Tab-separated table of C-alpha atoms in Angstrom:
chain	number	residue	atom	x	y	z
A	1	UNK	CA	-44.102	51.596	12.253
A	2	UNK	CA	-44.571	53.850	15.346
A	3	UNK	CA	-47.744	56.190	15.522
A	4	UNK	CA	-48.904	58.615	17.905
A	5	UNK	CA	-50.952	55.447	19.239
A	6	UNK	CA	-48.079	53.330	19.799
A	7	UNK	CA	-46.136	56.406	21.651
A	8	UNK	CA	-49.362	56.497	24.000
A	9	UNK	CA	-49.420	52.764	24.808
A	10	UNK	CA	-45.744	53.505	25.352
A	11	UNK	CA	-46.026	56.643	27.744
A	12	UNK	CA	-49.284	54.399	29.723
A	13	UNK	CA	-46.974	51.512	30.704
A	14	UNK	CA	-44.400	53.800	31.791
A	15	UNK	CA	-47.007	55.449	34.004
A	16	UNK	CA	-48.247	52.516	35.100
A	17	UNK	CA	-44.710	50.621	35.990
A	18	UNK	CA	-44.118	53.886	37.657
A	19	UNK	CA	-47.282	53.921	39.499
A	20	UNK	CA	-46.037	50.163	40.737
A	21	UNK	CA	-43.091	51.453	42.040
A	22	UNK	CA	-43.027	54.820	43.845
A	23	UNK	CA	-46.761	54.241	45.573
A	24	UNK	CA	-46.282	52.558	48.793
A	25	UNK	CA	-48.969	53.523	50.801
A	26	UNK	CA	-50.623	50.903	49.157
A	27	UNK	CA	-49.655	47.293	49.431
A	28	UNK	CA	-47.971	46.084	46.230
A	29	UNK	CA	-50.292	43.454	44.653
A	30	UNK	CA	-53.211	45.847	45.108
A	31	UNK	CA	-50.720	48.409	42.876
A	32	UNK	CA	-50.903	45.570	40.614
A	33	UNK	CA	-54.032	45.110	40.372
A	34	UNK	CA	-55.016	48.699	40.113
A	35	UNK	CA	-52.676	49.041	37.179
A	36	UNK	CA	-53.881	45.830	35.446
A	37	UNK	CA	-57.057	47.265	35.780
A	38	UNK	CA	-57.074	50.525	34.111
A	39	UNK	CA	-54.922	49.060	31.454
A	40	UNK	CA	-57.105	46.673	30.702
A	41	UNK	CA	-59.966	48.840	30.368
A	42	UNK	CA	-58.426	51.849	28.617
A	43	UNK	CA	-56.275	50.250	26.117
A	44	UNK	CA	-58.387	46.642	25.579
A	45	UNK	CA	-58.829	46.914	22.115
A	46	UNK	CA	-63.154	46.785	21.523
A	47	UNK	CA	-62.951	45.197	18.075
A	48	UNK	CA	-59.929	44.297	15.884
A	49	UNK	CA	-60.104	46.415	12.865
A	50	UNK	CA	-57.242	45.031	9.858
A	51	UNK	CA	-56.386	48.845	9.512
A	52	UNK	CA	-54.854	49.208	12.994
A	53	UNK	CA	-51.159	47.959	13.869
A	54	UNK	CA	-51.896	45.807	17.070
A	55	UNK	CA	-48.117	45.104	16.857
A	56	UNK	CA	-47.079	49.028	17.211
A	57	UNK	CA	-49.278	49.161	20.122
A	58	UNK	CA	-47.889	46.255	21.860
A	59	UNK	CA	-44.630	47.183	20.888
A	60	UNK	CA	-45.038	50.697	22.666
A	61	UNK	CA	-46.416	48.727	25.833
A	62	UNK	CA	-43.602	46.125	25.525
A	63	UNK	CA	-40.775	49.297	25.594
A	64	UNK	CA	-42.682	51.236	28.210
A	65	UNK	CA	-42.243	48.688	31.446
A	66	UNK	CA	-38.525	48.050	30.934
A	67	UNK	CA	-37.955	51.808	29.965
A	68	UNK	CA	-39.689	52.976	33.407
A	69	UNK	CA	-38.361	50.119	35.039
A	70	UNK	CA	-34.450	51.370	34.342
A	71	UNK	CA	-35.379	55.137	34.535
A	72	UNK	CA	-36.500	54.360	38.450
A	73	UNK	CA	-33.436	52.366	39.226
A	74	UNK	CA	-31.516	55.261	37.813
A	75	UNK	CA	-33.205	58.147	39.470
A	76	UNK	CA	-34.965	55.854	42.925
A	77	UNK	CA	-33.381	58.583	45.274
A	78	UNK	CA	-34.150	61.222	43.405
A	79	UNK	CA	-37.998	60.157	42.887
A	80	UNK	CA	-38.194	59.052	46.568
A	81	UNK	CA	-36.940	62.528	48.174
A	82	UNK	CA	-40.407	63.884	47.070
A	83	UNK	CA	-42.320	61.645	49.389
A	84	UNK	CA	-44.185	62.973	52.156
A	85	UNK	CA	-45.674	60.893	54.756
A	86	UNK	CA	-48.198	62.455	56.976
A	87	UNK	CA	-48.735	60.815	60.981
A	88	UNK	CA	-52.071	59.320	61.020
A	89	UNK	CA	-54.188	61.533	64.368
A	90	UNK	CA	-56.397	59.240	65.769
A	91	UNK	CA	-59.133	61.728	67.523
């Protein structure tokens, strides 16, 4: 049992795992913590209701890191190439 819910939860950790890996301005565990963060927040449930599938909605999470995780190593050239680093002018 998939919903549209547990396709979201799915499509957020792949964001987020994504997020984790091609941002590297930052330093990684702030990454981390940025993405813990807004998952937390954004997908937390408020109150557990018996009519929702907390296991489709883990289960999306669950197949979202490894599926972004394998989809980088696969295309990590391809992703990188669009990077653009600016020189920082000091005035």
């Amino acid at each position: 049992l998939v919903g549209i819910s547990g396709v979201i939860y799915f499509m957020a950790a792949f964001w987020m795992t994504m997020f984790i890996a091609l941002e590297r301005q930052m330093k990684i565990h702030k990454r981390i913590i940025i993405a813990l963060g807004v998952s937390l927040v954004l997908f937390w449930p408020d109150a557990i209701e018996e009519k929702v599938s907390y296991l489709a909605h883990a289960l999306g999470f669950a197949f979202g890191i490894p599926s972004a995780l394998s989809y980088f190593q696969l295309r990590k050239k391809s992703l990188r190439s669009y990077e653009v680093w600016q020189e920082k002018v000091e005035y």
